[in-house]
Coordinates of C-alpha atoms in Angstrom, one line a residue:
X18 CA 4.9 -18.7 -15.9
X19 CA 4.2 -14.9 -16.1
X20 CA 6.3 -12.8 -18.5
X21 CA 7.7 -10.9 -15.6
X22 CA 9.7 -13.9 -14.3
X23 CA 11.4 -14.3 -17.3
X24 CA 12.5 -10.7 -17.2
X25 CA 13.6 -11.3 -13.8
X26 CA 15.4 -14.6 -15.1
X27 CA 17.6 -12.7 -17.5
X28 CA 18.9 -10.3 -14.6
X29 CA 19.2 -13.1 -11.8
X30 CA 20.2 -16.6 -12.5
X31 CA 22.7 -15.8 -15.8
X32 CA 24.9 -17.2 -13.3
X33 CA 27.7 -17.4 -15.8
X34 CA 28.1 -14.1 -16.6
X35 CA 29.1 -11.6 -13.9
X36 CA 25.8 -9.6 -12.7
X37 CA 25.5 -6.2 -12.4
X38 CA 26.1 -5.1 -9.1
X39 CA 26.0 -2.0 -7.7
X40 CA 29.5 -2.2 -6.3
X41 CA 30.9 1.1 -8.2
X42 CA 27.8 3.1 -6.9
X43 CA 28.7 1.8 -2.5
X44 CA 32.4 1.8 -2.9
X45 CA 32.3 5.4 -4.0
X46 CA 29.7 6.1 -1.5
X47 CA 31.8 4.8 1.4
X48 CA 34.8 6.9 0.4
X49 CA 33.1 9.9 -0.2
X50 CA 31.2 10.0 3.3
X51 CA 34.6 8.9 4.8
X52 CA 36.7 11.7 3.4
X53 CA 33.9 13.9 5.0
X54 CA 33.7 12.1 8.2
X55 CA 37.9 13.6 8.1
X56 CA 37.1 16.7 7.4
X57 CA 34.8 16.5 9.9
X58 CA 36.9 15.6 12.4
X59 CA 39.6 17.8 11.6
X60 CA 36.8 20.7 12.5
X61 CA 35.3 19.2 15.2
X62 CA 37.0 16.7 16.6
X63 CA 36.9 13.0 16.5
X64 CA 34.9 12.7 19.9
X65 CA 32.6 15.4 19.3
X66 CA 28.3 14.2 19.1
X67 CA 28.4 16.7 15.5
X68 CA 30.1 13.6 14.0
X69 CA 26.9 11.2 14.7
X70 CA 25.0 12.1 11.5
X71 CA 28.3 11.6 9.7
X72 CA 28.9 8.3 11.0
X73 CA 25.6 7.5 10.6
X74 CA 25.7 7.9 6.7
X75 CA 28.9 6.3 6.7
X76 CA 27.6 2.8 8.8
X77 CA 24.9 2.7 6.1
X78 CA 26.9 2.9 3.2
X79 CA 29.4 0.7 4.9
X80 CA 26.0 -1.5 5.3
X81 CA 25.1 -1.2 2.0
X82 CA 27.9 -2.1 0.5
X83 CA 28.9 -5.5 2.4
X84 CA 31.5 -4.3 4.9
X85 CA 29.4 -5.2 7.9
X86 CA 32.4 -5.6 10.2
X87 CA 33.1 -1.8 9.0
X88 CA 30.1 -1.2 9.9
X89 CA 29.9 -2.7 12.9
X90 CA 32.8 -0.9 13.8
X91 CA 31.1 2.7 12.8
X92 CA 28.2 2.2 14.6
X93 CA 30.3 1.3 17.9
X94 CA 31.9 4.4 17.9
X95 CA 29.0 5.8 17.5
X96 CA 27.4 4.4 20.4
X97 CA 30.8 5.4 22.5
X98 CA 30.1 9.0 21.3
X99 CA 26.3 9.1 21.9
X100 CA 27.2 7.8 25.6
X101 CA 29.5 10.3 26.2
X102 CA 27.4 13.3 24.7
X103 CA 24.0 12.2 26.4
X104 CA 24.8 9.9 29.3
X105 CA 24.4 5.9 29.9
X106 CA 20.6 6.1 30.7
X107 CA 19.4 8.1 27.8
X108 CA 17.1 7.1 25.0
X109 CA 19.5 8.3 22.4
X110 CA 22.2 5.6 23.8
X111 CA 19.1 3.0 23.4
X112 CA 19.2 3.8 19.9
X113 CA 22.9 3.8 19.4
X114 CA 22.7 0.0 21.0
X115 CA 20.3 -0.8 18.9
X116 CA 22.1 0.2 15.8
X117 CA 24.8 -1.9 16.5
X118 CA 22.6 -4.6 17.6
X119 CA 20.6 -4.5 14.2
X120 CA 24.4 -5.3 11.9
X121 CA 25.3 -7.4 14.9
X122 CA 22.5 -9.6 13.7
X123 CA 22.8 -9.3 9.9
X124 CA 26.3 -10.9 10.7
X125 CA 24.8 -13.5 12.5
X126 CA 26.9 -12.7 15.6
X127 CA 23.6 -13.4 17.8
X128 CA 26.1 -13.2 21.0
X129 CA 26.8 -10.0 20.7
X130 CA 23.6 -8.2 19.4
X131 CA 21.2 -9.9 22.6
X132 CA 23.0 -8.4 25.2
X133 CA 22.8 -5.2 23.8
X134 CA 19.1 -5.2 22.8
X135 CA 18.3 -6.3 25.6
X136 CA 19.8 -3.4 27.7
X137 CA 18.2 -1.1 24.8
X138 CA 15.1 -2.2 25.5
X139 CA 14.7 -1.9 29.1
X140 CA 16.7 1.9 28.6
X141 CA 14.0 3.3 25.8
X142 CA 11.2 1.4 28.1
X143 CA 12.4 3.6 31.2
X144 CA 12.4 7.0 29.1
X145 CA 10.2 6.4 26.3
X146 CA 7.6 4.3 27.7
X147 CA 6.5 0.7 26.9
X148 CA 5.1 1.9 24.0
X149 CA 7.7 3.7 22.4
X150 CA 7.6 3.0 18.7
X151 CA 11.6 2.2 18.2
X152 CA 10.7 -1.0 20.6
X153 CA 9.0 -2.7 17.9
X154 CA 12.6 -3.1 16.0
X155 CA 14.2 -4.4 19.0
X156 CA 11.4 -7.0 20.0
X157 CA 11.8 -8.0 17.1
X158 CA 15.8 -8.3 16.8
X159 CA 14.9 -9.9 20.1
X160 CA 13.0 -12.5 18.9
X161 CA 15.6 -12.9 15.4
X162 CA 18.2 -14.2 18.2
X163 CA 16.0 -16.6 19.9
X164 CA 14.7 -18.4 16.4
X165 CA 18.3 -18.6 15.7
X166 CA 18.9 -20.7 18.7
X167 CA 16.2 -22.8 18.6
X168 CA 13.7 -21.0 21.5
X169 CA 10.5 -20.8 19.4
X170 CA 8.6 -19.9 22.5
X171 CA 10.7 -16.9 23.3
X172 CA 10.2 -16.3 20.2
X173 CA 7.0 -16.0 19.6
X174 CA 6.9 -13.5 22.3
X175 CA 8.9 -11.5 21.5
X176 CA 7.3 -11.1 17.9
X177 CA 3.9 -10.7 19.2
X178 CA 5.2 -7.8 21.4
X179 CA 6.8 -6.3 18.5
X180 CA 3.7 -6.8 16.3
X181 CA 1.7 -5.5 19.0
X182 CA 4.0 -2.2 19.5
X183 CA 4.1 -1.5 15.8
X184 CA 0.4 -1.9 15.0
X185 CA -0.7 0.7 18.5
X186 CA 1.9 3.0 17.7
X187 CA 0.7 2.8 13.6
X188 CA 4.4 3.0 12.7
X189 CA 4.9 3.2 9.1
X190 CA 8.0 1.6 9.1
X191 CA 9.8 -1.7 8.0
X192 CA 7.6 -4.5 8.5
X193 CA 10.5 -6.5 10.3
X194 CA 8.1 -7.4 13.6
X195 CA 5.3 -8.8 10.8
X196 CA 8.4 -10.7 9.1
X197 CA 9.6 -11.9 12.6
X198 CA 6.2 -13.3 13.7
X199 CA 5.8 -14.8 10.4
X200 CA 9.3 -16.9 10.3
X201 CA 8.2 -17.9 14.4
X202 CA 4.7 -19.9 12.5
X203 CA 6.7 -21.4 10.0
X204 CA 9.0 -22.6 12.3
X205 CA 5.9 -24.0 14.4
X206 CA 4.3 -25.4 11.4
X207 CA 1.3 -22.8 11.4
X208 CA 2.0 -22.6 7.5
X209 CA -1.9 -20.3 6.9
X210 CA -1.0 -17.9 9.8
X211 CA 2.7 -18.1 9.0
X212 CA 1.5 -16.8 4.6
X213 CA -1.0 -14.3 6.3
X214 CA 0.9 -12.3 7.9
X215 CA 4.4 -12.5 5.6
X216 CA 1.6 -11.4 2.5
X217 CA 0.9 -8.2 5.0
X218 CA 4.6 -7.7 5.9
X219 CA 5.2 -8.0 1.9
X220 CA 2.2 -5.5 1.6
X221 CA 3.5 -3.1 4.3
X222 CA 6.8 -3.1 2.7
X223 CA 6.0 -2.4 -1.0
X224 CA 3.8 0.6 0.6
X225 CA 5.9 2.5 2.5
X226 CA 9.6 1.6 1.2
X227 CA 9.0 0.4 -2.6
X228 CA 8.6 -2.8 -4.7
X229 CA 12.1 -2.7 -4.9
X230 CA 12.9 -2.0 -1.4
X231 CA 15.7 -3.9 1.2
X232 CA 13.1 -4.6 3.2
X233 CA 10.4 -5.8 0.2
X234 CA 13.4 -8.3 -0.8
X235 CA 13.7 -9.6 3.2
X236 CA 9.5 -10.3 3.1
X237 CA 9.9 -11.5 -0.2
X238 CA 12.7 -14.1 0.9
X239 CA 10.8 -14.8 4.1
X240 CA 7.4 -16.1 2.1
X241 CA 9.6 -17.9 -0.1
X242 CA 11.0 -19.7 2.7
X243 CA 7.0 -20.6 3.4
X244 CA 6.7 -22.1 0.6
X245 CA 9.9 -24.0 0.8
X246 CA 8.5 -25.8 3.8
X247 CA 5.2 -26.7 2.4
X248 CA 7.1 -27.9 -0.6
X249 CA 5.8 -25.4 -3.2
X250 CA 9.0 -25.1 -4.9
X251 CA 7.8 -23.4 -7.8
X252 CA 6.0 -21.1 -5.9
X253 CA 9.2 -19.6 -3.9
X254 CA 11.6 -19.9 -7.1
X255 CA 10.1 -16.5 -8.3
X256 CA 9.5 -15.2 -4.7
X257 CA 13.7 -15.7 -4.8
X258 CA 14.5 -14.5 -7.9
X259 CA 13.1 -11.3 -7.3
X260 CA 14.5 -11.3 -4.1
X261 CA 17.9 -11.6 -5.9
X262 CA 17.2 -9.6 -8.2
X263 CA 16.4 -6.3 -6.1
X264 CA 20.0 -7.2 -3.6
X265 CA 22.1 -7.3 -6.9
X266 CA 20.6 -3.6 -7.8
X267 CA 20.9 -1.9 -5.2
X268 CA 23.6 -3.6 -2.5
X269 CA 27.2 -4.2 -3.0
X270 CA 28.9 -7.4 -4.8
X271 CA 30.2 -8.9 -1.6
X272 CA 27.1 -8.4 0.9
X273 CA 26.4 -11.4 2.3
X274 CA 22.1 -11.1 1.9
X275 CA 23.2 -11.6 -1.9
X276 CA 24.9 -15.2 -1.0
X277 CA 22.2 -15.5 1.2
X278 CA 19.9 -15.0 -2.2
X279 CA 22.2 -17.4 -4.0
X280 CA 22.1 -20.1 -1.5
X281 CA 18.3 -20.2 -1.5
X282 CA 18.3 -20.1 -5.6
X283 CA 20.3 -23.4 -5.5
X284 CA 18.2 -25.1 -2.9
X285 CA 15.2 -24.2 -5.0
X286 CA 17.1 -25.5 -8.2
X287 CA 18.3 -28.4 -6.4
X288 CA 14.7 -29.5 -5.3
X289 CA 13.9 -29.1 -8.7
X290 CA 16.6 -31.3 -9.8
X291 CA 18.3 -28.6 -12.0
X292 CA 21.3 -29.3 -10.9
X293 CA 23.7 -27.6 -12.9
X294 CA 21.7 -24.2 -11.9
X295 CA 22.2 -25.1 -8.2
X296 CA 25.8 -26.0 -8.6
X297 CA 26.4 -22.7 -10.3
X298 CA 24.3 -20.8 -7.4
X299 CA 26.3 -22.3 -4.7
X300 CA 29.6 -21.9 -6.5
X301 CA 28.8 -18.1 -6.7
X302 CA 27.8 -17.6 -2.9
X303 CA 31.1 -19.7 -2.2
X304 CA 32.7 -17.2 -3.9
X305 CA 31.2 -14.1 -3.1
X306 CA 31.5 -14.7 0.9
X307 CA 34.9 -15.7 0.5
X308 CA 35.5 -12.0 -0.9
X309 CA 33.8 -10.5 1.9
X310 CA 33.6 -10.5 6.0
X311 CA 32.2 -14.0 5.7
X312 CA 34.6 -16.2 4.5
X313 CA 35.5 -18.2 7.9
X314 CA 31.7 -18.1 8.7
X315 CA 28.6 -21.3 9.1
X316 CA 27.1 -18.6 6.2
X317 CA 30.3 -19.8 3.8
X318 CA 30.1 -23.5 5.5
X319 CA 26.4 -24.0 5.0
X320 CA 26.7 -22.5 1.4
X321 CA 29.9 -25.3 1.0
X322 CA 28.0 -28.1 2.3
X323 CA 25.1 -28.2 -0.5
X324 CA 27.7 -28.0 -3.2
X325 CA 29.3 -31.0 -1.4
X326 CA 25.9 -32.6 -2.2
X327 CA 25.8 -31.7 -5.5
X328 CA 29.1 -33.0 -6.6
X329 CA 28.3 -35.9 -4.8
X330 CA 25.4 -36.4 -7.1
X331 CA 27.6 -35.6 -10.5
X332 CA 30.0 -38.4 -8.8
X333 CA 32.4 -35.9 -8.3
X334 CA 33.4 -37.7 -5.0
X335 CA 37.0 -35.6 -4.7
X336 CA 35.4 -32.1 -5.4
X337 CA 32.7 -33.6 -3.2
X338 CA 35.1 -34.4 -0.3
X339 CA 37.0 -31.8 -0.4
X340 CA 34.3 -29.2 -0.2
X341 CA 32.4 -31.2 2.4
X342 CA 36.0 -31.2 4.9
X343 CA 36.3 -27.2 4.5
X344 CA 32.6 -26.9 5.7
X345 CA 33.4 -29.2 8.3
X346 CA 36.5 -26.9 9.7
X347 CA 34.7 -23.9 9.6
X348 CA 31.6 -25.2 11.2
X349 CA 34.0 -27.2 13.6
X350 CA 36.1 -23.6 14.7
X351 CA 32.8 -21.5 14.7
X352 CA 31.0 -23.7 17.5
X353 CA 34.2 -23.8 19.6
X354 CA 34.5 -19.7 19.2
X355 CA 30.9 -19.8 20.4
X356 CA 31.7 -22.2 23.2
X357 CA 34.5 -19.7 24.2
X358 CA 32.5 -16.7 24.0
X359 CA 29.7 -18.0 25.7
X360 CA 31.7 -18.4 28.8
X361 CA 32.6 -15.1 28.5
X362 CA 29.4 -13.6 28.6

């Protein structure tokens, strides 16, 4: 194993031992750019478009550090100002939707984000063009929601469009529409298309945004997952620990892409029958989504369920049970809430 990994071992899976977050460094971030989104106000007023940059910073920071419901909630008001200042039809509104859209999604609130999106689209479409470069992001979100519910051919187009769009326009951004198109071939079992183009979205990423990047950590998460489904454990367990390791430096303690980096450390540690690695991995995402916006979510219940396994497998039937009933509630409530808002929309 190369050296590097056990660098990376030191800073990632001490699960024991609390690990350095940047949780000091987001905190005072988010209530530093508040107290200037007040002042700003104060001067402006608190429906006036000169607050958009300042509520910009302040969603990202709010992003950053794991309140994506605060976040959620800066970029809405946001979008309310934007509509206001430059009318329903506008391509700065399209933005605004997709902004919301985009945390909308990292809370897995699918619901919510595709009816946005897909009113963004057809808005920066009718003023941009079809090529505008921002629809990459969205085809792409697009395509996000339909994986999530199971419509791999929607899917698949939407993440060739979003490919397509990003590669015309030569936009040197994230290489989320690569990363899309790549989880759409795993999840169609085209494994040598699927490492191809997740190697060029891991590629693209170190590039233009760093090897220790958000997005670098989301591709390499994304190949890991690859090589979770050909069964090349050892082959992701580095692929996540440095996934892990670049969230814990640079988000907050509570963001829920760091349980999301815990929960795929102890399925890799569980395959490998490590067990008391895995049960400490899922203990800590237990724990860490139950601090944050995630604590009644299937993120929390999915996390619960393969510690249920694992005490089940130590014989610790109670600690078992009992884990395995909470997951059960939450998953129970969170398909009836869907059910609900589904009739809604």
């Amino acid at each position: 194993m190369r050296a590097w990994i056990a660098g990376l071992w030191l800073i990632v899976v001490a699960l024991i031992a609390p690990p350095l977050y940047a949780e000091d460094t987001t905190a005072a971030a988010v209530e530093r750019l508040t107290a200037g989104l007040t002042a700003a106000e104060a001067h402006d007023g608190k429906t006036s478009p000169a607050l958009l940059p300042a509520l910009a910073a302040l969603a990202h920071a709010e992003w950053r550090a794991g309140a994506l419901a605060d976040a959620t909630a800066s970029r809405r008001r946001a979008l309310k100002i934007t509509i206001a200042a430059f009318g329903c039809g506008s391509a700065e509104v399209a933005e605004a939707m997709a902004a919301v859209a985009d945390v909308e999604i990292d809370r897995r609130r699918y619901l919510d984000a595709e009816p946005l999106l897909t009113i963004a689209t057809r808005m920066l479409a009718a003023r941009a063009g079809n090529d505008a470069a921002g629809l990459a992001r969205m085809f792409a979100g697009l395509s996000r929601i339909a994986l999530a519910r199971g419509d791999t051919g929607a899917a698949k187009i939407w993440a060739d469009r979003a490919v397509d769009i990003a590669r015309r326009t030569a936009s040197p951004g994230s290489a989320e529409p690569l990363r899309m198109l790549g989880a759409v071939q795993i999840a169609a079992g085209r494994f040598d298309a699927a490492e191809n183009v997740l190697t060029e979205a891991l590629t693209q990423d170190r590039r233009v945004s760093g090897a220790s990047s958000d997005d670098t950590a989301r591709s390499l998460s994304q190949l890991a997952h690859l090589y979770f489904r050909q069964g090349k454990v050892n082959d992701a367990l580095p692929l996540i620990e440095q996934a892990t390791a670049i969230d814990q430096r640079h988000l907050g303690a509570v963001h829920p892409f760091i349980a999301d980096d815990l929960y795929d450390l102890g399925l890799a540690y569980a395959a490998l029958k490590r067990n008391d690695a895995a049960r400490n991995a899922f203990s800590k995402a237990v724990s860490l989504l139950e601090q944050g916006d995630s604590k009644e979510t299937p993120r929390i219940a999915y996390a619960q369920t393969q510690l249920s396994n694992i005490y089940r497998a130590e014989g610790n039937t109670a600690a078992a049970d009992a884990a395995f009933k909470n997951a059960r509630r939450i998953l129970n409530n969170a398909e009836s809430e869907e059910h609900r808002r589904e009739r809604r929309v």
